[in-house]
Tab-separated table of C-alpha atoms in Angstrom:
chain	number	residue	atom	x	y	z
A	1	UNK	CA	115.438	37.108	96.899
A	2	UNK	CA	119.211	37.335	96.993
A	3	UNK	CA	121.185	36.319	93.880
A	4	UNK	CA	124.868	35.507	94.424
A	5	UNK	CA	126.979	36.148	91.317
A	6	UNK	CA	130.643	35.642	90.463
A	7	UNK	CA	132.514	38.700	89.171
A	8	UNK	CA	134.057	38.825	85.707
A	9	UNK	CA	137.767	38.286	85.136
A	10	UNK	CA	137.917	41.203	82.726
A	11	UNK	CA	136.482	44.530	83.792
A	12	UNK	CA	135.536	47.828	82.209
A	13	UNK	CA	137.782	50.828	82.812
A	14	UNK	CA	136.992	52.808	85.930
A	15	UNK	CA	136.502	56.070	84.041
A	16	UNK	CA	136.734	59.585	85.405
A	17	UNK	CA	134.350	59.337	88.351
A	18	UNK	CA	135.207	60.135	91.947
A	19	UNK	CA	137.641	57.689	93.568
A	20	UNK	CA	136.690	54.840	95.873
A	21	UNK	CA	134.939	55.734	99.133
A	22	UNK	CA	135.174	52.492	101.135
A	23	UNK	CA	132.672	53.709	103.728
A	24	UNK	CA	129.917	53.876	101.092
A	25	UNK	CA	130.116	50.189	100.104
A	26	UNK	CA	127.322	47.797	101.041
A	27	UNK	CA	127.851	45.206	103.797
A	28	UNK	CA	129.837	47.598	106.040
A	29	UNK	CA	130.741	44.703	108.318
A	30	UNK	CA	133.283	43.691	105.661
A	31	UNK	CA	135.117	47.047	105.893
A	32	UNK	CA	138.118	45.908	108.012
A	33	UNK	CA	138.722	42.866	105.792
A	34	UNK	CA	138.385	44.971	102.633
A	35	UNK	CA	140.912	47.482	103.968
A	36	UNK	CA	143.418	44.705	104.700
A	37	UNK	CA	143.124	43.126	101.232
A	38	UNK	CA	143.271	46.523	99.510
A	39	UNK	CA	146.387	47.557	101.419
A	40	UNK	CA	148.278	44.346	100.705
A	41	UNK	CA	147.251	44.257	97.047
A	42	UNK	CA	148.298	47.868	96.411
A	43	UNK	CA	151.602	47.416	98.248
A	44	UNK	CA	152.403	44.178	96.424
A	45	UNK	CA	151.696	45.681	93.016
A	46	UNK	CA	153.617	48.881	93.765
A	47	UNK	CA	156.700	47.139	95.153
A	48	UNK	CA	157.375	44.218	92.829
A	49	UNK	CA	155.646	43.899	89.464
A	50	UNK	CA	157.042	40.433	88.540
A	51	UNK	CA	156.075	39.066	91.962
A	52	UNK	CA	152.634	40.672	91.693
A	53	UNK	CA	152.082	39.098	88.255
A	54	UNK	CA	153.080	35.711	89.676
A	55	UNK	CA	150.715	36.048	92.655
A	56	UNK	CA	147.837	37.274	90.489
A	57	UNK	CA	148.448	34.667	87.785
A	58	UNK	CA	149.021	37.244	85.033
A	59	UNK	CA	151.137	36.955	81.900
A	60	UNK	CA	153.623	39.630	80.884
A	61	UNK	CA	151.048	40.905	78.424
A	62	UNK	CA	148.745	41.746	81.332
A	63	UNK	CA	151.290	43.793	83.270
A	64	UNK	CA	148.949	46.778	82.870
A	65	UNK	CA	146.596	45.061	85.320
A	66	UNK	CA	149.303	45.319	87.981
A	67	UNK	CA	149.716	49.048	87.302
A	68	UNK	CA	145.947	49.441	87.565
A	69	UNK	CA	145.979	47.876	91.037
A	70	UNK	CA	148.605	50.375	92.205
A	71	UNK	CA	146.136	53.211	91.593
A	72	UNK	CA	143.115	51.629	93.285
A	73	UNK	CA	142.754	54.322	95.939
A	74	UNK	CA	142.797	57.214	93.457
A	75	UNK	CA	141.343	55.707	90.253
A	76	UNK	CA	137.864	56.674	89.120
A	77	UNK	CA	135.075	54.463	90.453
A	78	UNK	CA	131.845	53.388	88.749
A	79	UNK	CA	128.889	51.254	89.840
A	80	UNK	CA	129.927	47.614	90.062
A	81	UNK	CA	127.182	46.752	87.586
A	82	UNK	CA	129.116	48.773	84.988
A	83	UNK	CA	132.578	47.509	85.993
A	84	UNK	CA	131.839	43.794	85.609
A	85	UNK	CA	131.698	42.628	81.996
A	86	UNK	CA	131.937	39.287	80.236
A	87	UNK	CA	129.561	36.543	79.199
A	88	UNK	CA	127.249	36.430	82.225
A	89	UNK	CA	126.956	40.206	82.479
A	90	UNK	CA	126.428	40.625	78.734
A	91	UNK	CA	123.509	38.178	78.938
A	92	UNK	CA	122.178	39.864	82.082
A	93	UNK	CA	122.148	43.227	80.304
A	94	UNK	CA	121.808	45.479	83.335
A	95	UNK	CA	122.134	48.675	81.308
A	96	UNK	CA	118.920	48.216	79.355
A	97	UNK	CA	116.678	46.733	82.039
A	98	UNK	CA	113.419	48.660	82.470
A	99	UNK	CA	113.139	50.629	85.703
A	100	UNK	CA	111.143	48.071	87.711
A	101	UNK	CA	113.503	45.230	86.810
A	102	UNK	CA	116.541	47.400	87.509
A	103	UNK	CA	115.195	48.325	90.947
A	104	UNK	CA	114.737	44.626	91.685
A	105	UNK	CA	118.297	43.937	90.478
A	106	UNK	CA	119.693	46.594	92.799
A	107	UNK	CA	118.026	44.898	95.757
A	108	UNK	CA	118.652	41.296	94.735
A	109	UNK	CA	122.104	41.009	93.123
A	110	UNK	CA	125.272	40.542	95.159
A	111	UNK	CA	128.597	40.088	93.355
A	112	UNK	CA	131.345	38.199	95.171
A	113	UNK	CA	134.902	39.513	94.810
A	114	UNK	CA	138.401	38.565	95.874
A	115	UNK	CA	139.111	42.210	96.722
A	116	UNK	CA	135.816	43.489	98.146
A	117	UNK	CA	134.289	40.293	99.536
A	118	UNK	CA	130.928	41.117	98.005
A	119	UNK	CA	129.333	44.269	96.559
A	120	UNK	CA	125.944	45.417	95.307
A	121	UNK	CA	125.718	46.476	91.657
A	122	UNK	CA	125.222	50.090	92.793
A	123	UNK	CA	128.454	50.179	94.833
A	124	UNK	CA	131.038	52.454	93.192
A	125	UNK	CA	134.345	50.602	92.773
A	126	UNK	CA	137.437	51.081	90.589
A	127	UNK	CA	138.469	48.538	87.965
A	128	UNK	CA	140.831	45.971	89.536
A	129	UNK	CA	142.403	42.552	89.105
A	130	UNK	CA	142.292	40.128	92.034
A	131	UNK	CA	140.387	36.855	91.826
A	132	UNK	CA	139.182	34.795	94.774
A	133	UNK	CA	141.742	32.139	93.848
A	134	UNK	CA	144.659	34.474	94.626
A	135	UNK	CA	146.913	33.734	97.596
A	136	UNK	CA	148.313	37.027	98.940
A	137	UNK	CA	151.642	36.679	100.783
A	138	UNK	CA	150.406	38.243	104.023
A	139	UNK	CA	146.776	37.110	104.079
A	140	UNK	CA	146.880	33.726	102.392
A	141	UNK	CA	144.241	32.255	100.092
A	142	UNK	CA	141.441	34.781	99.702
A	143	UNK	CA	138.683	32.156	99.555
A	144	UNK	CA	139.648	31.058	103.077
A	145	UNK	CA	140.410	34.614	104.257
A	146	UNK	CA	136.891	35.821	103.506
A	147	UNK	CA	135.086	32.982	105.284
A	148	UNK	CA	135.198	34.576	108.725
A	149	UNK	CA	134.001	38.053	107.686
A	150	UNK	CA	131.357	36.589	105.362
A	151	UNK	CA	129.996	34.329	108.093
A	152	UNK	CA	129.330	37.466	110.140
A	153	UNK	CA	127.459	39.486	107.492
A	154	UNK	CA	125.845	37.070	105.048
A	155	UNK	CA	123.086	35.539	107.216
A	156	UNK	CA	121.579	39.014	107.652
A	157	UNK	CA	122.167	39.925	103.991
A	158	UNK	CA	120.357	36.736	102.962
A	159	UNK	CA	117.125	38.065	104.477
A	160	UNK	CA	114.273	35.584	104.743
A	161	UNK	CA	113.687	34.636	101.097
A	162	UNK	CA	115.332	32.614	98.357
A	163	UNK	CA	119.117	32.613	98.015
A	164	UNK	CA	119.947	31.822	94.379
A	165	UNK	CA	123.611	30.821	94.244
A	166	UNK	CA	125.143	31.192	90.777
A	167	UNK	CA	128.774	31.480	91.912
A	168	UNK	CA	131.629	29.386	90.609
A	169	UNK	CA	133.392	27.051	93.045
A	170	UNK	CA	136.208	29.513	93.811
A	171	UNK	CA	133.760	32.185	94.944
A	172	UNK	CA	131.507	29.689	96.662
A	173	UNK	CA	134.455	28.912	98.960
A	174	UNK	CA	134.115	32.333	100.596
A	175	UNK	CA	130.671	31.620	102.050
A	176	UNK	CA	128.585	28.477	102.273
A	177	UNK	CA	125.009	28.930	103.510
A	178	UNK	CA	124.291	26.945	106.660
A	179	UNK	CA	121.293	25.913	108.697
A	180	UNK	CA	118.001	27.602	107.936
A	181	UNK	CA	119.559	29.770	105.206
A	182	UNK	CA	120.859	26.674	103.409
A	183	UNK	CA	117.334	25.274	103.337
A	184	UNK	CA	116.171	28.171	101.154
A	185	UNK	CA	119.264	28.225	98.956
A	186	UNK	CA	119.343	26.865	95.409
A	187	UNK	CA	122.392	26.409	93.195
A	188	UNK	CA	122.058	26.003	89.445
A	189	UNK	CA	123.948	23.793	87.022
A	190	UNK	CA	123.433	24.196	83.268
A	191	UNK	CA	123.459	20.999	81.205
A	192	UNK	CA	123.565	20.769	77.429
A	193	UNK	CA	121.368	17.978	76.046
A	194	UNK	CA	121.948	16.596	72.549
A	195	UNK	CA	121.121	13.440	70.644
A	196	UNK	CA	124.108	11.333	69.615
A	197	UNK	CA	123.159	8.327	67.481
A	198	UNK	CA	119.648	8.573	68.841
A	199	UNK	CA	120.786	8.590	72.476
A	200	UNK	CA	120.553	11.679	74.688
A	201	UNK	CA	123.941	12.849	75.934
A	202	UNK	CA	124.315	15.555	78.545
A	203	UNK	CA	127.348	17.671	79.314
A	204	UNK	CA	128.198	20.617	81.525
A	205	UNK	CA	128.519	23.561	79.176
A	206	UNK	CA	131.202	25.468	81.145
A	207	UNK	CA	131.763	28.751	79.280
A	208	UNK	CA	128.217	29.037	77.953
A	209	UNK	CA	126.886	28.098	81.371
A	210	UNK	CA	127.548	31.759	82.221
A	211	UNK	CA	125.376	33.066	79.397
A	212	UNK	CA	122.454	30.862	80.417
A	213	UNK	CA	122.755	31.988	84.031
A	214	UNK	CA	122.811	35.629	82.925
A	215	UNK	CA	119.690	35.184	80.811
A	216	UNK	CA	117.984	33.246	83.587
A	217	UNK	CA	118.487	36.096	86.070
A	218	UNK	CA	117.417	38.669	83.485
A	219	UNK	CA	114.196	36.740	82.773
A	220	UNK	CA	113.384	36.537	86.502
A	221	UNK	CA	113.975	40.286	86.879
A	222	UNK	CA	111.872	41.164	83.825
A	223	UNK	CA	109.046	38.987	85.127
A	224	UNK	CA	109.227	40.653	88.537
A	225	UNK	CA	109.594	37.191	90.028
A	226	UNK	CA	110.587	37.062	93.693
A	227	UNK	CA	110.408	33.360	94.648
A	228	UNK	CA	110.243	32.740	98.373
A	229	UNK	CA	112.253	29.535	98.205
A	230	UNK	CA	113.719	26.879	95.902
A	231	UNK	CA	110.409	25.172	95.119
A	232	UNK	CA	108.897	28.491	94.046
A	233	UNK	CA	112.014	29.174	91.949
A	234	UNK	CA	111.524	25.898	90.059
A	235	UNK	CA	107.930	26.885	89.298
A	236	UNK	CA	108.937	30.407	88.230
A	237	UNK	CA	111.648	29.129	85.875
A	238	UNK	CA	109.345	26.547	84.322
A	239	UNK	CA	106.732	29.275	83.813
A	240	UNK	CA	109.414	31.240	81.954
A	241	UNK	CA	110.030	28.297	79.620
A	242	UNK	CA	113.118	26.733	81.212
A	243	UNK	CA	113.514	22.975	81.506
A	244	UNK	CA	114.379	22.467	85.164
A	245	UNK	CA	115.075	19.222	86.998
A	246	UNK	CA	115.159	19.341	90.778
A	247	UNK	CA	114.467	17.274	93.832
A	248	UNK	CA	114.008	18.549	97.347
A	249	UNK	CA	116.970	17.536	99.523
A	250	UNK	CA	116.384	14.796	102.078
A	251	UNK	CA	117.260	17.095	104.983
A	252	UNK	CA	115.593	20.439	105.682
A	253	UNK	CA	118.806	22.421	106.207
A	254	UNK	CA	120.386	21.386	102.890
A	255	UNK	CA	120.605	23.519	99.762
A	256	UNK	CA	118.721	22.526	96.626
A	257	UNK	CA	120.571	21.690	93.415
A	258	UNK	CA	118.776	22.572	90.182
A	259	UNK	CA	119.688	21.394	86.693
A	260	UNK	CA	118.651	23.705	83.869
A	261	UNK	CA	118.707	21.650	80.660
A	262	UNK	CA	119.321	23.436	77.356
A	263	UNK	CA	119.350	22.035	73.829
A	264	UNK	CA	121.010	25.051	72.221
A	265	UNK	CA	124.244	26.655	73.366
A	266	UNK	CA	124.245	30.436	73.102
A	267	UNK	CA	127.366	32.580	72.952
């Protein structure tokens, strides 16, 4: 099972660990692309703070994020699972997973990133600011930039089991499963169901969608569930108490779309 996650916009401080060692990162086939993005991002942030804030979509109050990017090569690095914070990662709760579930997480979770392409939660990275929606002056839109490198490494990384795609649209742009891999890929949408004047109304829950996805992954890890494909995932989630609606796609090489229906919205 491979679980594709978005990163978090906000990140924990890098701390006092050893600095980044690019050669130690997972998916070594992404190394040349990572080096190019890192170089341009550091140079942009070092040379022109106002321009960097404009490119990165940051307000004046977040100018410290630009300064942080300048130090990416020398800043302390920590496991990506500790760097990424926010709603999804709070619900996922990597830090307090029991050992068996944590071992499964280390094998299964892959976090997409505008700067790194994708990293495992054990990869040591510094805290940074660079979303997949950024358009760097020399490289262009990062979602498009990463498509070529990702197409080379992701089919192998996907292995031969389920690919559970929980990425947002911006990060999904960097790699779209194709062919046989697509046929064992499932994406999840979270819907909030409520009665309004006796009639069920459903809505996409946006922000709290992340919390449900985090809890969903945590529950799979705690159960030791390793579904072999989308149909097995539906069964596993229903066994865990989730209300899941899904239909097999008409064509074999198409990804499944699953709706997880919730009646309570958790923060």
